[in-house]
mmCIF file of C-alpha atoms and ligand atoms in Angstrom:
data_model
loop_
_atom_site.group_PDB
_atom_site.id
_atom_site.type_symbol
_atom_site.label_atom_id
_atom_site.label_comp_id
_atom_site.label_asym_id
_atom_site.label_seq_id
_atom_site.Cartn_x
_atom_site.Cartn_y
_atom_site.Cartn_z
ATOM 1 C CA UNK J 1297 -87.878 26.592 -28.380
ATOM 2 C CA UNK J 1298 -84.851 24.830 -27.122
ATOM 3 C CA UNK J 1299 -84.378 22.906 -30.865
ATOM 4 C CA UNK J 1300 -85.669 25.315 -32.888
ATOM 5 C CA UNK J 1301 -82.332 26.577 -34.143
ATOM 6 C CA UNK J 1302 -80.965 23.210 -34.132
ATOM 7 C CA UNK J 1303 -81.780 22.117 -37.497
ATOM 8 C CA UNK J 1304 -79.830 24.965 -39.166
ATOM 9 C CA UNK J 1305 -76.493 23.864 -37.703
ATOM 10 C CA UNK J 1306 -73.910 22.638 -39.930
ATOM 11 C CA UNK J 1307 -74.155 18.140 -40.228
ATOM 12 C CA UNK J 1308 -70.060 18.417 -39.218
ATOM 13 C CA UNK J 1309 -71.256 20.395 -35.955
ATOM 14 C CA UNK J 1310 -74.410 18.660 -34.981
ATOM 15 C CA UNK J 1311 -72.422 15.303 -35.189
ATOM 16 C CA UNK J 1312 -68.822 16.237 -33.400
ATOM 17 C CA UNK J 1313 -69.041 15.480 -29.538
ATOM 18 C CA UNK J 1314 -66.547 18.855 -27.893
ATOM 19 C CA UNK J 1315 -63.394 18.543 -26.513
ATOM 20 C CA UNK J 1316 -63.256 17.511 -23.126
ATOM 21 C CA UNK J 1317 -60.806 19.694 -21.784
ATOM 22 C CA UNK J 1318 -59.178 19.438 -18.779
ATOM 23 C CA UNK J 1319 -61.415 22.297 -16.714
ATOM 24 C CA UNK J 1320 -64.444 21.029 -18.637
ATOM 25 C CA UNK J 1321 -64.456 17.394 -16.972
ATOM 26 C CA UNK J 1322 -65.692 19.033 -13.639
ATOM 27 C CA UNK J 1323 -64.372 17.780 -10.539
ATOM 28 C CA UNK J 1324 -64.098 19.196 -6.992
ATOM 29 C CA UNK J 1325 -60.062 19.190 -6.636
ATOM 30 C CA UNK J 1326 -57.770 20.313 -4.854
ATOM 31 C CA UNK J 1327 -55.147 18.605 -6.703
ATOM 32 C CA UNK J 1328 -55.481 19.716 -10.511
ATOM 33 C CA UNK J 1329 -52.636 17.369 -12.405
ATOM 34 C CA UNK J 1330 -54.721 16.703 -15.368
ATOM 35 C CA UNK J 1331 -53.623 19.729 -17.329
ATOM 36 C CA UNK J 1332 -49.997 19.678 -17.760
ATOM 37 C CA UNK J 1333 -49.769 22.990 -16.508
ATOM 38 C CA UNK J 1334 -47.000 24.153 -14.513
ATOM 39 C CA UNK J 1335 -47.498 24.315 -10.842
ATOM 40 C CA UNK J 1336 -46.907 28.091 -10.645
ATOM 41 C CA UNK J 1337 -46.160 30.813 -12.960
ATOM 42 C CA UNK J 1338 -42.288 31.180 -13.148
ATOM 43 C CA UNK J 1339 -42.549 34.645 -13.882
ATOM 44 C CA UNK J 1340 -44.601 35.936 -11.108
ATOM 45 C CA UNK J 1341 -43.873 39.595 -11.463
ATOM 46 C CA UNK J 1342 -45.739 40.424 -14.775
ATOM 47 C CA UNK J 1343 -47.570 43.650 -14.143
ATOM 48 C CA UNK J 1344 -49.798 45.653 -16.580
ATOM 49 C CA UNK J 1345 -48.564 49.152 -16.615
ATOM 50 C CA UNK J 1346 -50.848 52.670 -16.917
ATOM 51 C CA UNK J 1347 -49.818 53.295 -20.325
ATOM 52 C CA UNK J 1348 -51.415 50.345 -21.947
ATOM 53 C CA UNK J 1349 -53.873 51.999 -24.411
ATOM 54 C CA UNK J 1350 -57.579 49.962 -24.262
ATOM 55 C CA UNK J 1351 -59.156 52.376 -26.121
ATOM 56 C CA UNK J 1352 -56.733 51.506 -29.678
ATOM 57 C CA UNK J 1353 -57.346 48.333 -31.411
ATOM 58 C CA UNK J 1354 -53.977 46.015 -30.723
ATOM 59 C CA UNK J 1355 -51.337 45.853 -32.904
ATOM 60 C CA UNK J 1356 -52.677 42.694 -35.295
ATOM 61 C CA UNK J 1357 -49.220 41.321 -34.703
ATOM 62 C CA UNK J 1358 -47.252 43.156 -31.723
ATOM 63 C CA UNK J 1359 -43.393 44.052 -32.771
ATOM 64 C CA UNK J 1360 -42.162 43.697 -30.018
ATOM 65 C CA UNK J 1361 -43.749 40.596 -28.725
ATOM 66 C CA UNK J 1362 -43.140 38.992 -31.754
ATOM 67 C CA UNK J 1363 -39.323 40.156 -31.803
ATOM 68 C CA UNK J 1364 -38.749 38.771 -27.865
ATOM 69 C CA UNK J 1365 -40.249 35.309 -29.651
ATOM 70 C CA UNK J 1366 -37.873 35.651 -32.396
ATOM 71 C CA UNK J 1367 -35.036 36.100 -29.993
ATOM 72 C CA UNK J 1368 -35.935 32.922 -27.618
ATOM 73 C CA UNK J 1369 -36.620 30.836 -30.794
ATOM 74 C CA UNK J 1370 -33.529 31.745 -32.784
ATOM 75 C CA UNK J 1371 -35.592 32.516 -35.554
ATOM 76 C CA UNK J 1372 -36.283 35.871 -37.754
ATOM 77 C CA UNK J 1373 -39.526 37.606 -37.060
ATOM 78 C CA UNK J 1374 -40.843 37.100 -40.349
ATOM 79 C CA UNK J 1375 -40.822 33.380 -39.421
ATOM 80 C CA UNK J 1376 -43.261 33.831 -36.278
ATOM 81 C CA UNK J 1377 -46.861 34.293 -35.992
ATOM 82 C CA UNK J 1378 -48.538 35.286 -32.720
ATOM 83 C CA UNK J 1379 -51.766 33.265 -31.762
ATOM 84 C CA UNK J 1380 -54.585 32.841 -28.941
ATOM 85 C CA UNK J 1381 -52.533 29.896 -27.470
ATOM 86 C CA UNK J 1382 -51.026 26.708 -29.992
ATOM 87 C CA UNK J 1383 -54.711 25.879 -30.349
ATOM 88 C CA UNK J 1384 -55.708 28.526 -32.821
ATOM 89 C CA UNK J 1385 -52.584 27.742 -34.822
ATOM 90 C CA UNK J 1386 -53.870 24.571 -34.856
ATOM 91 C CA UNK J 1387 -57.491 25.822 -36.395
ATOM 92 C CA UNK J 1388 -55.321 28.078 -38.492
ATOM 93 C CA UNK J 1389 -53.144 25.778 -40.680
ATOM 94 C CA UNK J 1390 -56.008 23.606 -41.485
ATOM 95 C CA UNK J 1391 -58.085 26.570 -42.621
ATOM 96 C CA UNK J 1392 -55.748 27.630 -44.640
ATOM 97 C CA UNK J 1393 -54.454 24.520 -46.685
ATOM 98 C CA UNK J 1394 -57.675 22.243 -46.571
ATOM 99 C CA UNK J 1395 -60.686 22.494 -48.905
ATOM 100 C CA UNK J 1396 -63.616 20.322 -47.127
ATOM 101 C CA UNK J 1397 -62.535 17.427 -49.318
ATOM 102 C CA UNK J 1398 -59.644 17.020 -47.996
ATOM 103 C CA UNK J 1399 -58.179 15.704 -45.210
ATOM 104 C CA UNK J 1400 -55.598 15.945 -42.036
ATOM 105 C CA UNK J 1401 -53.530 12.902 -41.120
ATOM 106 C CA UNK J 1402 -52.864 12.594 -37.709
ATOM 107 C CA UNK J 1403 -51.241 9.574 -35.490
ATOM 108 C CA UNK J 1404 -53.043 8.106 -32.258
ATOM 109 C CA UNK J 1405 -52.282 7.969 -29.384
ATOM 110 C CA UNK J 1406 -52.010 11.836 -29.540
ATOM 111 C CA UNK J 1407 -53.351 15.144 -28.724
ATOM 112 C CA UNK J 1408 -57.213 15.677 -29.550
ATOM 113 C CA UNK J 1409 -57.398 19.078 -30.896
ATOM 114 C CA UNK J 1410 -55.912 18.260 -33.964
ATOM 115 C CA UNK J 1411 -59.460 16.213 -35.319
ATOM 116 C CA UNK J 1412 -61.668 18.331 -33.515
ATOM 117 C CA UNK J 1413 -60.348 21.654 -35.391
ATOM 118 C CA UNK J 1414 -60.403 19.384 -38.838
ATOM 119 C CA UNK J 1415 -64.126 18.551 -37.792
ATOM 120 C CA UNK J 1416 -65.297 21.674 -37.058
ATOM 121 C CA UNK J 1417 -63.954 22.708 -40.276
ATOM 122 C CA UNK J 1418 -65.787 20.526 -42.266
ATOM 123 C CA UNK J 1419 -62.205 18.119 -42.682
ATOM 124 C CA UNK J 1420 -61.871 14.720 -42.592
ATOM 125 C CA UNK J 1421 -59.606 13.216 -40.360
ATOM 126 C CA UNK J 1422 -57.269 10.171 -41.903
ATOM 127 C CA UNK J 1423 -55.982 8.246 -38.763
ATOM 128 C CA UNK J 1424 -51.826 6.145 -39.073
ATOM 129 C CA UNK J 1425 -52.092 5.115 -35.282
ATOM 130 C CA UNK J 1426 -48.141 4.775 -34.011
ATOM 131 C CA UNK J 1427 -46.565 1.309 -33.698
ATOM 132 C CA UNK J 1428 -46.688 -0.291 -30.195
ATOM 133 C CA UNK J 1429 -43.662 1.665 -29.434
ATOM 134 C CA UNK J 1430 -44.912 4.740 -30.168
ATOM 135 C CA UNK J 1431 -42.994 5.393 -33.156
ATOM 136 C CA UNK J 1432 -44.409 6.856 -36.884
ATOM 137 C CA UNK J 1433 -45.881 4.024 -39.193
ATOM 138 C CA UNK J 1434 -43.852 5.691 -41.899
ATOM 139 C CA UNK J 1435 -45.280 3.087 -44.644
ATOM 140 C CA UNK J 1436 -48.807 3.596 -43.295
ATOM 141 C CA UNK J 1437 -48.475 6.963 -43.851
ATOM 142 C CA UNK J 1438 -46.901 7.229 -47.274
ATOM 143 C CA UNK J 1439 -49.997 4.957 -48.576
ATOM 144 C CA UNK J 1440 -52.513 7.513 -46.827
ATOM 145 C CA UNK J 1441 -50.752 9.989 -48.682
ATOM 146 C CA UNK J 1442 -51.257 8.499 -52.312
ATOM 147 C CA UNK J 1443 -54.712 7.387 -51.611
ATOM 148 C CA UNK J 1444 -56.191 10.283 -49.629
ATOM 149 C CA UNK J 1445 -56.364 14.131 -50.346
ATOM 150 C CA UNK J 1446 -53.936 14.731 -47.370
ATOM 151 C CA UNK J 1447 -53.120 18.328 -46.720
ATOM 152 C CA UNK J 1448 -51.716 18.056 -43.842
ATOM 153 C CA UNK J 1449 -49.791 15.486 -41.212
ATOM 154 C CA UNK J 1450 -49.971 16.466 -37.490
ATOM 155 C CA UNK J 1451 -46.928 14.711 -35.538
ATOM 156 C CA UNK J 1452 -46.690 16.370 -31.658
ATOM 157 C CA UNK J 1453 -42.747 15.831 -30.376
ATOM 158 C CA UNK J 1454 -42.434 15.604 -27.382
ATOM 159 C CA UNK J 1455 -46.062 13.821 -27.718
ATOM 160 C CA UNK J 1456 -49.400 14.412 -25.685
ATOM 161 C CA UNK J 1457 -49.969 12.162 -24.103
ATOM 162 C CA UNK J 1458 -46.895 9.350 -24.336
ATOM 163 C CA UNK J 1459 -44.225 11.882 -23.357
ATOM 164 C CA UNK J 1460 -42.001 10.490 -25.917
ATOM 165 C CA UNK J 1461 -39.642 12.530 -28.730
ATOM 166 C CA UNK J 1462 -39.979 11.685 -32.466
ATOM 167 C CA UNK J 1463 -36.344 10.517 -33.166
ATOM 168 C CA UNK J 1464 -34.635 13.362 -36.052
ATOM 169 C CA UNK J 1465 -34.559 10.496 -38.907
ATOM 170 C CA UNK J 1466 -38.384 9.688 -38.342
ATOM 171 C CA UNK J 1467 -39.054 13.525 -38.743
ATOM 172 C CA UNK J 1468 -36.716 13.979 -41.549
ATOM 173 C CA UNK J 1469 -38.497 10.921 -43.377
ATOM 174 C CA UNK J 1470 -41.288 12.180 -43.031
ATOM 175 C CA UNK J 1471 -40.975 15.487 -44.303
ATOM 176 C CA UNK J 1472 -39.231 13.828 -47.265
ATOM 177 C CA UNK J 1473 -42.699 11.729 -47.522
ATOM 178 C CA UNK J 1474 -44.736 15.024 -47.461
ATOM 179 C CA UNK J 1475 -42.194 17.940 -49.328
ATOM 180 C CA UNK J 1476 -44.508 19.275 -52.469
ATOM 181 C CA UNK J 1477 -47.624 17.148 -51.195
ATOM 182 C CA UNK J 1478 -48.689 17.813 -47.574
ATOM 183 C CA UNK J 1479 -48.321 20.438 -45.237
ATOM 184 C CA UNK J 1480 -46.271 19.165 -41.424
ATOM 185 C CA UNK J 1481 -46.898 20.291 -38.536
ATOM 186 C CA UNK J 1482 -44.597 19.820 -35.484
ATOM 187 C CA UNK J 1483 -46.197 20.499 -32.323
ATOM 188 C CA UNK J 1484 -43.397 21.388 -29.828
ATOM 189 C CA UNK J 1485 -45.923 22.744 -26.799
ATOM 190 C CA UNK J 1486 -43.514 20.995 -24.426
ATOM 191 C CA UNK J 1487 -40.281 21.940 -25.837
ATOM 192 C CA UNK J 1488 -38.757 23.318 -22.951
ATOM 193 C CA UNK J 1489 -38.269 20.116 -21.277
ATOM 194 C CA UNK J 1490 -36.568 18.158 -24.083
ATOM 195 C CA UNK J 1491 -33.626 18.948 -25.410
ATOM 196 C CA UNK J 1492 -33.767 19.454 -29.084
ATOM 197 C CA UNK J 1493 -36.389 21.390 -31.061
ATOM 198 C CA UNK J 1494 -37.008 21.267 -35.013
ATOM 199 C CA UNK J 1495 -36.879 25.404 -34.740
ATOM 200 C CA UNK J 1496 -33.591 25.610 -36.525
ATOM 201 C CA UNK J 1497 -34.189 23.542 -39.934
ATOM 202 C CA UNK J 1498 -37.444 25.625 -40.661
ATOM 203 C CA UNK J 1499 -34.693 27.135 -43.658
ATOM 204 C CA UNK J 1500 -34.679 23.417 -44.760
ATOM 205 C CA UNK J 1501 -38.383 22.589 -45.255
ATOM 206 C CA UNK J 1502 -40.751 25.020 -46.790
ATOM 207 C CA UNK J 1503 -43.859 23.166 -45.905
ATOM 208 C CA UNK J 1504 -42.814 22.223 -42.108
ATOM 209 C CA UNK J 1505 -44.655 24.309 -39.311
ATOM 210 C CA UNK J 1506 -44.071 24.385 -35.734
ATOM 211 C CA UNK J 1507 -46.716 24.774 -32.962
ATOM 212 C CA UNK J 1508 -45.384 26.720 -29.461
ATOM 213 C CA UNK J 1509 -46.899 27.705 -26.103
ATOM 214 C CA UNK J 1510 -46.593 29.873 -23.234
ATOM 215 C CA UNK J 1511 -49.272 27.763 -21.387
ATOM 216 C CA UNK J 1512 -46.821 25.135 -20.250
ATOM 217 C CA UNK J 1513 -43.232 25.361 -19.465
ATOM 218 C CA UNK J 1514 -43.572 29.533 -19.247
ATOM 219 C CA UNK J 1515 -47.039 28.586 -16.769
ATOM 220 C CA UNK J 1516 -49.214 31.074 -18.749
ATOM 221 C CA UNK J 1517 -51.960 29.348 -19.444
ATOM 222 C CA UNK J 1518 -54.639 31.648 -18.490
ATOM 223 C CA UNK J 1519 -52.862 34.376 -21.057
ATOM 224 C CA UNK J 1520 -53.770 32.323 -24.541
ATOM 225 C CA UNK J 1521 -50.763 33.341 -25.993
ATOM 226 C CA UNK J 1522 -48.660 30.705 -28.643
ATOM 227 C CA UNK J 1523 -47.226 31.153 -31.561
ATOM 228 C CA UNK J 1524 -46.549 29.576 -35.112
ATOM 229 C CA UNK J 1525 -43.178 29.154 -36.703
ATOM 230 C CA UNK J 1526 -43.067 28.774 -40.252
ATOM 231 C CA UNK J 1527 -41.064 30.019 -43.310
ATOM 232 C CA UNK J 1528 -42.025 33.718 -43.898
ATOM 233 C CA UNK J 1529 -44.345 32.706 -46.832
ATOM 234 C CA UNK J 1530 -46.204 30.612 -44.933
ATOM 235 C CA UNK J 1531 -46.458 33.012 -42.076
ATOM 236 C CA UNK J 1532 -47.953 35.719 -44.665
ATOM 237 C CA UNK J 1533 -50.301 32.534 -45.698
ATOM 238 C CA UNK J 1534 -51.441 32.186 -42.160
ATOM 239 C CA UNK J 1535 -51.591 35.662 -41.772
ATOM 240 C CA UNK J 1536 -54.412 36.202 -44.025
ATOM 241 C CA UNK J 1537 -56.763 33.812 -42.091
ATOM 242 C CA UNK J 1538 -56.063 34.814 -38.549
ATOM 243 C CA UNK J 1539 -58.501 37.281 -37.255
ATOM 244 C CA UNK J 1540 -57.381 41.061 -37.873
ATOM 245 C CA UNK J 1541 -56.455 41.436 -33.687
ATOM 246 C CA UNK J 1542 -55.835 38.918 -32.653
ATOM 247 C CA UNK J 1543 -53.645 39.257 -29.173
ATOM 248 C CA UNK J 1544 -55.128 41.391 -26.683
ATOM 249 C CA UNK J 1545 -52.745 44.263 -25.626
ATOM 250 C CA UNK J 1546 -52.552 43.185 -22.085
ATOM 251 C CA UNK J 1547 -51.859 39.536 -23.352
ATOM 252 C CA UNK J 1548 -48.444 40.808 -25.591
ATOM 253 C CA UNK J 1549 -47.822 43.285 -22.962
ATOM 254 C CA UNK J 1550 -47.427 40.192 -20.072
ATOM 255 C CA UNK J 1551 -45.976 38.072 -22.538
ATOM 256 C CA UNK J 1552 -43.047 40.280 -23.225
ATOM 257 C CA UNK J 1553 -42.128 39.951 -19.583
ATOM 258 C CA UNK J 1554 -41.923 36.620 -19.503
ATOM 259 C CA UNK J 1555 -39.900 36.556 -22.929
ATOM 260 C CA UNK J 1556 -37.352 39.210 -21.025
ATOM 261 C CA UNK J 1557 -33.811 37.821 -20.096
ATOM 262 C CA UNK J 1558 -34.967 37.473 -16.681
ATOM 263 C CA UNK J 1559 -38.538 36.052 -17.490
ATOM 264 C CA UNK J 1560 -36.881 33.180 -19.621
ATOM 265 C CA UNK J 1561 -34.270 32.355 -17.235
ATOM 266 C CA UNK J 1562 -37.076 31.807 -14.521
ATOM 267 C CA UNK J 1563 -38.699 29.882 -16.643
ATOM 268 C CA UNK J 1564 -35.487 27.443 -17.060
ATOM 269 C CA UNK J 1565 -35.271 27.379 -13.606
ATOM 270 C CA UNK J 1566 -38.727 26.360 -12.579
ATOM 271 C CA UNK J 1567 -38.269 23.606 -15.697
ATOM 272 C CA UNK J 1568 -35.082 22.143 -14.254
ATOM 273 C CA UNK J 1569 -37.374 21.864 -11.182
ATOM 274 C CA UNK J 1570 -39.809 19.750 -12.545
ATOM 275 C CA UNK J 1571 -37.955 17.609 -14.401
ATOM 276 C CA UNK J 1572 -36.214 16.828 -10.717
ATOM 277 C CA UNK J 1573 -39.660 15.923 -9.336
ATOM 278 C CA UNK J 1574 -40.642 13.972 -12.435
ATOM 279 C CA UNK J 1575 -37.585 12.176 -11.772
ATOM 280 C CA UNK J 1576 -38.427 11.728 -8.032
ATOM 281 C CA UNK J 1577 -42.102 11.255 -8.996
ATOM 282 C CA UNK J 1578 -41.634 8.060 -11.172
ATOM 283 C CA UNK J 1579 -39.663 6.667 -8.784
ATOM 284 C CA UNK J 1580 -41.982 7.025 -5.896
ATOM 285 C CA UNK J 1581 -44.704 5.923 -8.717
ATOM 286 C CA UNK J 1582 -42.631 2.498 -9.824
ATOM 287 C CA UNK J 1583 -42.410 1.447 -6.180
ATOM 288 C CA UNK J 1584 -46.375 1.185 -5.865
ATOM 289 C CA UNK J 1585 -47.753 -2.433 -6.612
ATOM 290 C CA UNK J 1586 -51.034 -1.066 -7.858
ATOM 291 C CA UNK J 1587 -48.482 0.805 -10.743
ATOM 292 C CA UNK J 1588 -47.800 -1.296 -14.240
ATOM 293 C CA UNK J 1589 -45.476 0.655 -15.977
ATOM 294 C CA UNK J 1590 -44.514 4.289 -15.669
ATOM 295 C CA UNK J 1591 -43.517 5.506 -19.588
ATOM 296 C CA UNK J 1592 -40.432 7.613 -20.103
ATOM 297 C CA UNK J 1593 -41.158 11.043 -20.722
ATOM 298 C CA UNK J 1594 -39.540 13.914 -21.928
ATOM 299 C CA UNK J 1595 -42.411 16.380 -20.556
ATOM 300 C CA UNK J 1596 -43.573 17.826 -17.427
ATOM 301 C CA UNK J 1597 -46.036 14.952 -17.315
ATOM 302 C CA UNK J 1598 -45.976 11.172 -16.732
ATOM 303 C CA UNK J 1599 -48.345 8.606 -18.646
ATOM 304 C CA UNK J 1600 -48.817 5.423 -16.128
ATOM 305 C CA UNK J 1601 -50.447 2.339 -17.154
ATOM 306 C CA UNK J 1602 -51.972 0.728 -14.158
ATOM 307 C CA UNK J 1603 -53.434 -2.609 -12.699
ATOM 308 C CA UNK J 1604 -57.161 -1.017 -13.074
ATOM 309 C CA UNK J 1605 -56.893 2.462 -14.312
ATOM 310 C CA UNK J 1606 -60.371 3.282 -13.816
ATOM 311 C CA UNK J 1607 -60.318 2.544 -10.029
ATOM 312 C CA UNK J 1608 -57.617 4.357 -9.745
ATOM 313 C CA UNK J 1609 -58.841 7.526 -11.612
ATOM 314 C CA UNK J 1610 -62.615 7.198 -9.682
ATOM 315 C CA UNK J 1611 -60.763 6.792 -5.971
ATOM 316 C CA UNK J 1612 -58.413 10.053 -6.743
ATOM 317 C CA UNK J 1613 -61.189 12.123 -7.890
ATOM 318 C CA UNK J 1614 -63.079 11.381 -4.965
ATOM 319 C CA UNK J 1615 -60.123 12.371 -3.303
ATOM 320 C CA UNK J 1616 -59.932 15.381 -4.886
ATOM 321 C CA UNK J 1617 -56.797 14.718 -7.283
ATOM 322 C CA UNK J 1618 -57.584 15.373 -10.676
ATOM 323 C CA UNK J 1619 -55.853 13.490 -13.177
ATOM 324 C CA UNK J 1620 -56.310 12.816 -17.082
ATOM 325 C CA UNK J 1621 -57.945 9.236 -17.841
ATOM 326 C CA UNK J 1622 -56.564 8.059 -21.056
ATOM 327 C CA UNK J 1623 -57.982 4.161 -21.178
ATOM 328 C CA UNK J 1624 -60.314 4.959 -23.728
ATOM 329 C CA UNK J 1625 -57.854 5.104 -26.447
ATOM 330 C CA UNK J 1626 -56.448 2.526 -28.234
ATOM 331 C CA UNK J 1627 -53.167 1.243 -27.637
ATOM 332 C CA UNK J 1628 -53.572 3.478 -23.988
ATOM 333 C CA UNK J 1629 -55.762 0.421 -21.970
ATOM 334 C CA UNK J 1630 -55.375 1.212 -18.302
ATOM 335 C CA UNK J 1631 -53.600 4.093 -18.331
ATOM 336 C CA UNK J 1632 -53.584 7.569 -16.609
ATOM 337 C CA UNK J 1633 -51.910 10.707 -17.624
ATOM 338 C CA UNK J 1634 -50.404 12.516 -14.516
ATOM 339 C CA UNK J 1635 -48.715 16.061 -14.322
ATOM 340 C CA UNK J 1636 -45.919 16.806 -12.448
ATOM 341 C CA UNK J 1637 -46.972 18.696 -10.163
ATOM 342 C CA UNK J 1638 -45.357 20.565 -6.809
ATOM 343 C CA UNK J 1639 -43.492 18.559 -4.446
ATOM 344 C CA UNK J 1640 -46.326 18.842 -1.954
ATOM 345 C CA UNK J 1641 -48.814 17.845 -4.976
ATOM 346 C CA UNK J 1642 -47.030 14.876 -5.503
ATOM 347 C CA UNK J 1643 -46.790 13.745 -2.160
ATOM 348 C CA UNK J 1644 -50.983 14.213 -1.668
ATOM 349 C CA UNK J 1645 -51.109 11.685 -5.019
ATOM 350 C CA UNK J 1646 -48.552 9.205 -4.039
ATOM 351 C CA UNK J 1647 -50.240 9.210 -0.356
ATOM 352 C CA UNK J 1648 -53.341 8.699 -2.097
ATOM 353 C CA UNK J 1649 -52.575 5.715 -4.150
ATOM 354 C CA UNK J 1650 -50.510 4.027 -1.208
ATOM 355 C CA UNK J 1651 -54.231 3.660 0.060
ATOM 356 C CA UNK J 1652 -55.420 1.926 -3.216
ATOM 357 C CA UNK J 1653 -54.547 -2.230 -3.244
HETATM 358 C C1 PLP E 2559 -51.378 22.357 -24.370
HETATM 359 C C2 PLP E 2559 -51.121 21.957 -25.764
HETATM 360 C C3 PLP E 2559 -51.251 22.828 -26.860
HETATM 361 C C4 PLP E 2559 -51.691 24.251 -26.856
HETATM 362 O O1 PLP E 2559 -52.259 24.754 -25.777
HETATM 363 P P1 PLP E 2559 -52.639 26.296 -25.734
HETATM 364 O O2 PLP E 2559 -52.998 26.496 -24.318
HETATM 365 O O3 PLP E 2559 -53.766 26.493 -26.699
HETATM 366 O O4 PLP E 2559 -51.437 27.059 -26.140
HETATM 367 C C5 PLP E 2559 -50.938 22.376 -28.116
HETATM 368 N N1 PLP E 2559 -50.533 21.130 -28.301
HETATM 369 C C6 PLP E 2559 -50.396 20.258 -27.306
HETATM 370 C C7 PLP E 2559 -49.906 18.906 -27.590
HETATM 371 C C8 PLP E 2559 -50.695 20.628 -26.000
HETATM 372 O O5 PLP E 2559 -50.595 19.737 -25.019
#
């Protein structure tokens, strides 16, 4: 009984091992920092009120919701699509631009979603890992591009897991590399804590799209609300593919409070915040002798290589901390991926590892 369905499953889906997502790796902590989420929600007074209608079908893509976006992204509403969180724009661009034949192109070290929604689709996933420095291999790239059916290229900025920004002239090359050929997409899930997004030259590239979040900076993620930005034909593209409701109407009514004036400007606040403990965090981190090297990062998390990563990862979980282990990836040997977390958070992890020799 258990395997008699298993047979009919698609090859693609009987072969691809799931995501490992932060709350799927188990763990008894009382220190979650494996998640990049933020410490608390900024917003903390969202509150559902009586006249939200359950018994209508949503709005397939709420006005007002997506006008707030509009407004915080500088953009025009035709340019925005609302999503279940950046991950189903994610699924959505590559079911929308890639036939099974082809493929995505994405860059390790980066964020894993991108191959497992290619995989799932029945897409094959073309690999440029970054230089040692984390930058583009621009040339390895523009030969993927001639000698594989690339749809699309996935670049994250600032990137999941280094922390690092793709520099303008790298993105600019690159869309030069893909304009008429391949689809881009920019995933900007930590925008809020750099300092310059790609939002305003979506007029200059037809075929660039940009991934967004309320699960990190704006600490929603429990809502599942993101959002792609896009030139409006693109949009009307995606449009077609996304399911016909897509956002809850408690989800867009929530998220319009935190996209008020006052829900955005919380939101900056509790950023500048973290960026202060990141600041104070690395510090305390370089210090340690069982620390390597702690990365810069433009994010609300740190990536640390260490001495002997995996003793450090096993002696904080026992401890209850939870951080992300990234030594199994190339170029990533020895290191861990640690959220900034509360000043209190951070002190239980740095009081952890002072244990550690
Ligand atoms: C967290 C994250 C996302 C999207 O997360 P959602 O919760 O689905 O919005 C997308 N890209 C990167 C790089 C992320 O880290």
């Amino acid at each position: 009984m258990p395997n008699s369905i298993h047979h009919l499953a698609r090859t693609a889906i009987k072969e691809l091992s799931a995501y490992q997502s932060a709350r799927k790796i188990g763990g008894i902590g009382t220190v979650w920092l494996n998640a990049n989420e933020a410490p608390s929600t900024p917003c903390d007074n969202l509150s559902l009120t009586s006249d939200v209608a359950l018994n209508r079908y949503p709005e397939p893509q709420p006005a007002k919701l997506i006008a707030c976006y509009a407004d915080y992204a500088g953009l025009d509403p035709t340019q925005i699509l609302a999503t279940r969180g950046g991950d189903e724009g994610i699924e959505l661009i590559i079911r929308t631009f890639c036939e099974t034949d082809d493929s995505i192109l994405i860059c390790p070290p980066t964020y894993g979603m991108y191959a497992i929604s290619a995989k799932t689709a029945g897409v094959n996933v073309v690999q440029i890992m970054q230089t040692p420095s984390f930058g583009l291999d621009l040339e390895g790239i523009a030969k993927a591009l001639d000698d594989q059916a690339v749809k699309v290229v996935f670049v994250c900025s600032p990137n999941n897991p280094t922390g690092n920004i793709l520099p303008d002239d790298e993105l600019a090359r690159l869309l030069t590399l893909c304009a008429g050929r391949a689809i881009v997409v920019l995933d900007e899930a930590y925008i809020e804590y750099a300092k310059t997004s790609y939002a305003d030259r979506l007029v200059d590239y037809p075929h660039l799209f940009i991934i967004r979040t309320l699960s990190k900076a704006f600490g929603l993620a429990g809502l599942r609300c993101g959002f792609v930005l896009a030139h409006p034909h693109a949009i009307a593209l995606l449009a077609k593919v996304i399911a016909p409701y897509p956002i809850p109407t408690p989800v867009s009514a929530l998220a319009e409070q935190a996209l008020s004036p006052s829900g955005i400007a919380k939101m900056q606040q509790a950023v500048a915040q973290t960026l202060v403990q990141k600041e104070r965090l690395a510090c305390m981190l370089k210090d340690l002798p069982v620390v390597q090297q702690v990365f810069d990062s433009q994010t609300n998390y740190l990536l640390v290589r260490f001495q002997d990563s995996p003793k450090v990862f096993e002696a904080l979980w026992q401890a209850g901390i939870i951080l992300r282990h990234q030594h199994h990836n190339d170029r990533l040997e020895n290191c861990i991926r640690i959220t900034v977390g509360s000043a209190s958070e951070n002190d239980a992890l740095i009081q952890q590892l002072r244990h550690i020799s």
